[in-house]
PDB file of C-alpha atoms in Angstrom:
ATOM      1  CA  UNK G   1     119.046 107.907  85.745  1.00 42.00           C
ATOM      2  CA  UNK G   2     118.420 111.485  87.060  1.00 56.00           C
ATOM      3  CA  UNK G   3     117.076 111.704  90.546  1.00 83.00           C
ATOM      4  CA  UNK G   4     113.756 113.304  89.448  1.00 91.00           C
ATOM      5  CA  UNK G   5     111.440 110.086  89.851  1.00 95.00           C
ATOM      6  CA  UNK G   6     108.759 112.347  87.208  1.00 96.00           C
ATOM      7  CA  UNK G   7     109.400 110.569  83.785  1.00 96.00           C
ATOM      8  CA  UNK G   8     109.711 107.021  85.515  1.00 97.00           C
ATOM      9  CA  UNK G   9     106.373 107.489  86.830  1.00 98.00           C
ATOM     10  CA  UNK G  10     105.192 109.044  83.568  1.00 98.00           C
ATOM     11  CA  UNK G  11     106.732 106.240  81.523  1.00 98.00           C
ATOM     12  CA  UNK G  12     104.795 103.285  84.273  1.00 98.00           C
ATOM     13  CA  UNK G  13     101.460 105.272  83.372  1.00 98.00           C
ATOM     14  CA  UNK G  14     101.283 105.858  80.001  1.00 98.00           C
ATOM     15  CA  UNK G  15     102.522 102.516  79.184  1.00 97.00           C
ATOM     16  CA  UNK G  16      98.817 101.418  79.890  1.00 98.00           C
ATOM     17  CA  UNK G  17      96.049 100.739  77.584  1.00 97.00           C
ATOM     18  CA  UNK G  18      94.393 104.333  76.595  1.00 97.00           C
ATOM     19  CA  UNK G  19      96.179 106.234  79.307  1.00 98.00           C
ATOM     20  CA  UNK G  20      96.916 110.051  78.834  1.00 98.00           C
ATOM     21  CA  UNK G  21      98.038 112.798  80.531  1.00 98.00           C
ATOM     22  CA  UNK G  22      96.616 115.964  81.927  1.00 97.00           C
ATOM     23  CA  UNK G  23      97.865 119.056  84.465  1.00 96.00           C
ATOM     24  CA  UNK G  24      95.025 118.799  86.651  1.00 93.00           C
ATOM     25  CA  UNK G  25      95.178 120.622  89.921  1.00 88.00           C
ATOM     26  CA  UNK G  26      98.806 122.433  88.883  1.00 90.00           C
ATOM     27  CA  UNK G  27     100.272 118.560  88.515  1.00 93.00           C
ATOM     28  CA  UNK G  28     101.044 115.938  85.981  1.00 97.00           C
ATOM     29  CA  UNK G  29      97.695 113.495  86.650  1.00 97.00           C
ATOM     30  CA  UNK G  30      97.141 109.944  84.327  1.00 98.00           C
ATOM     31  CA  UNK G  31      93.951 109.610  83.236  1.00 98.00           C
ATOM     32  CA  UNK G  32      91.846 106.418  82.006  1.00 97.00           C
ATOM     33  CA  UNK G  33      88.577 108.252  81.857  1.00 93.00           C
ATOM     34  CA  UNK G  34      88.712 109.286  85.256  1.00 96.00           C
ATOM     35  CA  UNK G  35      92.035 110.179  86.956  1.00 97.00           C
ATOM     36  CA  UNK G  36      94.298 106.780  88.730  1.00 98.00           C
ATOM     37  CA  UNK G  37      97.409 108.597  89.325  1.00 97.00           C
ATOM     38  CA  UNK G  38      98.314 111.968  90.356  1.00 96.00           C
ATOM     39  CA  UNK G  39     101.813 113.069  91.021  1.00 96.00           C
ATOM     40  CA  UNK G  40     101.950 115.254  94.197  1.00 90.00           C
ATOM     41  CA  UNK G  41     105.254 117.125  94.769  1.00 81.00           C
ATOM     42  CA  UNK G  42     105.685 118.281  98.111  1.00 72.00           C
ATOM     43  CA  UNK G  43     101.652 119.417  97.718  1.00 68.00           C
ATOM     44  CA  UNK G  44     100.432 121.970 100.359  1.00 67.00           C
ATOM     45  CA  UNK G  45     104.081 122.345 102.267  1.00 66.00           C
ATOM     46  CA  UNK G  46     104.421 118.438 102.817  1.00 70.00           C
ATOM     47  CA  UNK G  47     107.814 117.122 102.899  1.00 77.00           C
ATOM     48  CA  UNK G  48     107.822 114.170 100.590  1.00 83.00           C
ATOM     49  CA  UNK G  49     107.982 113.804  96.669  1.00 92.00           C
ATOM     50  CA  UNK G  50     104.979 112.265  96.360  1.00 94.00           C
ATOM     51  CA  UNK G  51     101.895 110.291  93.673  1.00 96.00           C
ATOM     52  CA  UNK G  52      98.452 109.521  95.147  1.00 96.00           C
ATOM     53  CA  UNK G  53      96.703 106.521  93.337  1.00 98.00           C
ATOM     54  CA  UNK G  54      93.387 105.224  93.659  1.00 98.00           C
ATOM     55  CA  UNK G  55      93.540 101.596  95.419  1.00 98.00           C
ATOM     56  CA  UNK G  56      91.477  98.519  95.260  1.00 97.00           C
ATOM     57  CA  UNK G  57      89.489  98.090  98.766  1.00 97.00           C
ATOM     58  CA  UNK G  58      91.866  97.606 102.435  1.00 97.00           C
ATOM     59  CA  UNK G  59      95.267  98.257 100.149  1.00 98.00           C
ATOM     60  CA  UNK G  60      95.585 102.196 101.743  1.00 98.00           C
ATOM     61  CA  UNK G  61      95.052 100.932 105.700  1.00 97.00           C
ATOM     62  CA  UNK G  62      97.352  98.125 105.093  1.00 98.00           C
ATOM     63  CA  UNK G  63     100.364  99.329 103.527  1.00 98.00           C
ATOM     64  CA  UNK G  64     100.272 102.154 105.500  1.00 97.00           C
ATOM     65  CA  UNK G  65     100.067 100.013 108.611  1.00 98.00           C
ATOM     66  CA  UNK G  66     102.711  98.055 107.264  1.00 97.00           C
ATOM     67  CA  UNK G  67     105.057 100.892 106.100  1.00 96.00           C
ATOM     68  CA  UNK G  68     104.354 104.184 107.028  1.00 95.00           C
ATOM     69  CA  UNK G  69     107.401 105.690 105.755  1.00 94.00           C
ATOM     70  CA  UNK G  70     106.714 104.532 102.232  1.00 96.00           C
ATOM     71  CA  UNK G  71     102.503 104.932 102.156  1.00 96.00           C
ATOM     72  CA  UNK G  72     100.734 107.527 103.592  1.00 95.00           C
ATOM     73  CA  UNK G  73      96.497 108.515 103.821  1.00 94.00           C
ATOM     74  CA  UNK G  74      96.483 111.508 101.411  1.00 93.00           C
ATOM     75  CA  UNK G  75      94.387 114.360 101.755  1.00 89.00           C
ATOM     76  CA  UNK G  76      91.237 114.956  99.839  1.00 89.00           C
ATOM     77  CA  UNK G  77      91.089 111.749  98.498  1.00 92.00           C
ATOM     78  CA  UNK G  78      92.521 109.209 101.511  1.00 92.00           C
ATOM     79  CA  UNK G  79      88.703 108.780 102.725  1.00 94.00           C
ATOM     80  CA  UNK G  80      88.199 107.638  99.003  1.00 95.00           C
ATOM     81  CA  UNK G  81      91.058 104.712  99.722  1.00 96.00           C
ATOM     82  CA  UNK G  82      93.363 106.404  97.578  1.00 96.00           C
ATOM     83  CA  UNK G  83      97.005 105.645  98.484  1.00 97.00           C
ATOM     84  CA  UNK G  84      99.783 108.154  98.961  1.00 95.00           C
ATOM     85  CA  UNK G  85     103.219 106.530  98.024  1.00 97.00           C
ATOM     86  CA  UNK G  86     106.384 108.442  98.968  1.00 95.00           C
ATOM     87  CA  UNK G  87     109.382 109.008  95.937  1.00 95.00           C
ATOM     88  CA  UNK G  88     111.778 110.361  98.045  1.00 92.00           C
ATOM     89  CA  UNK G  89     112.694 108.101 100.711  1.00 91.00           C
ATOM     90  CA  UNK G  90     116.776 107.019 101.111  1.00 92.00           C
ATOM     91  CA  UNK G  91     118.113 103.112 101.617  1.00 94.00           C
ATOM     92  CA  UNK G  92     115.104 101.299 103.179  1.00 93.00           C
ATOM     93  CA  UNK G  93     112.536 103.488 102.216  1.00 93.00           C
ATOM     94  CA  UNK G  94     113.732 104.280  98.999  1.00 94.00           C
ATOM     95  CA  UNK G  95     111.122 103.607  95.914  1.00 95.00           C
ATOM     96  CA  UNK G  96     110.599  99.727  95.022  1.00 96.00           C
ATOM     97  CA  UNK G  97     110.361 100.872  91.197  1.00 97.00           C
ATOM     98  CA  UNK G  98     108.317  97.173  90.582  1.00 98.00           C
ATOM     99  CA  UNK G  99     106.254  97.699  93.146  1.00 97.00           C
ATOM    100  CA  UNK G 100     105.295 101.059  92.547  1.00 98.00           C
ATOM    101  CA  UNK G 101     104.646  99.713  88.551  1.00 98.00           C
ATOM    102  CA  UNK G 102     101.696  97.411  90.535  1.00 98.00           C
ATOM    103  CA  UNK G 103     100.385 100.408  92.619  1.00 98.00           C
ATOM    104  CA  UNK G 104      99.968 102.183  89.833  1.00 98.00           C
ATOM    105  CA  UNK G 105      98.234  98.990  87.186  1.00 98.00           C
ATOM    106  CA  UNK G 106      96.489  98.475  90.399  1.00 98.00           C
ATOM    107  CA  UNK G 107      95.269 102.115  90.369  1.00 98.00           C
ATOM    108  CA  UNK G 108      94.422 101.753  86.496  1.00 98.00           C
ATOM    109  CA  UNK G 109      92.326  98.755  87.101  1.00 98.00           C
ATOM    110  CA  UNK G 110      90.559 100.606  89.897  1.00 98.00           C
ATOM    111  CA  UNK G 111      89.388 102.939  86.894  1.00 97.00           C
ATOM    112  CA  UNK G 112      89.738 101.239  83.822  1.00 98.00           C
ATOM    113  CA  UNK G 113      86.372 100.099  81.861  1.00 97.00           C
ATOM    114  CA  UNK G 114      86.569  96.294  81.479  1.00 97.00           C
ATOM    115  CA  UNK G 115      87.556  96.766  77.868  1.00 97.00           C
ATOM    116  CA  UNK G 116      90.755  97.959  78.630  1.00 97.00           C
ATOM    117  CA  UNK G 117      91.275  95.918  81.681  1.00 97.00           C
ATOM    118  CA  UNK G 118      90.514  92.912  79.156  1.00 97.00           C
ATOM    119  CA  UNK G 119      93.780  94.783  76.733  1.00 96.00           C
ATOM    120  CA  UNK G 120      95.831  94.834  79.690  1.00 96.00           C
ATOM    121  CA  UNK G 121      95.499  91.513  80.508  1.00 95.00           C
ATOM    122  CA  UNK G 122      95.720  90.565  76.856  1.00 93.00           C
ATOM    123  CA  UNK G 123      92.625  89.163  76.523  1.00 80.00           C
ATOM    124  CA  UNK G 124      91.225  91.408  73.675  1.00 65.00           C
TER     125      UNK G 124
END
């Protein structure tokens, strides 16, 4: 698998229910009628590959408490409890590829109307 952690992420969000893709703010951003995951390369001089995701309430302060060389507050959108989640890191800090999967379902359901929540669950 190339390095470039783009079409993994890509693949994650458009696997879910209705999800579609849009170059919003000069980046690839996933969409369930509102945006749940935008990928943020290096954005504004930072020094991490990066995605921001919307998060369900306390998830930001805690991972980031927890692992602040994985999750980060973003900008713009941290006071919103969106989560920043670092692609780049090495050994340790290197992506959890199932765990970013549940950030970003997390960050659907955060959006999602409760029809498509009901799909993704397979309830409908």
């Amino acid at each position: 698998m190339s390095d470039d952690p783009l079409p993994r992420l890509r693949e994650i969000c458009l696997s879910l229910p209705e999800a579609t893709e849009k170059i919003s703010h000069g980046s690839p951003t996933w969409f369930v009628r509102k945006s749940f995951v935008s990928y943020t390369p290096y954005h504004h001089g930072s020094e991490h590959l990066a995605f921001w995701c919307a998060a369900p309430p306390g998830v930001q302060e805690e991972l980031v408490a927890e692992e602040p060389g994985r999750f980060f507050r973003p900008p713009y959108v941290g006071h919103r409890g969106w989560l920043g989640v670092i692609l780049d890191g090495e050994g340790e800090l290197a992506p959890d590829w199932e765990e970013i999967r549940e950030i970003a379902t997390d960050a659907y359901r955060c959006v999602a109307p409760k029809k498509l929540i009901a799909v993704l669950d397979g309830q409908a």
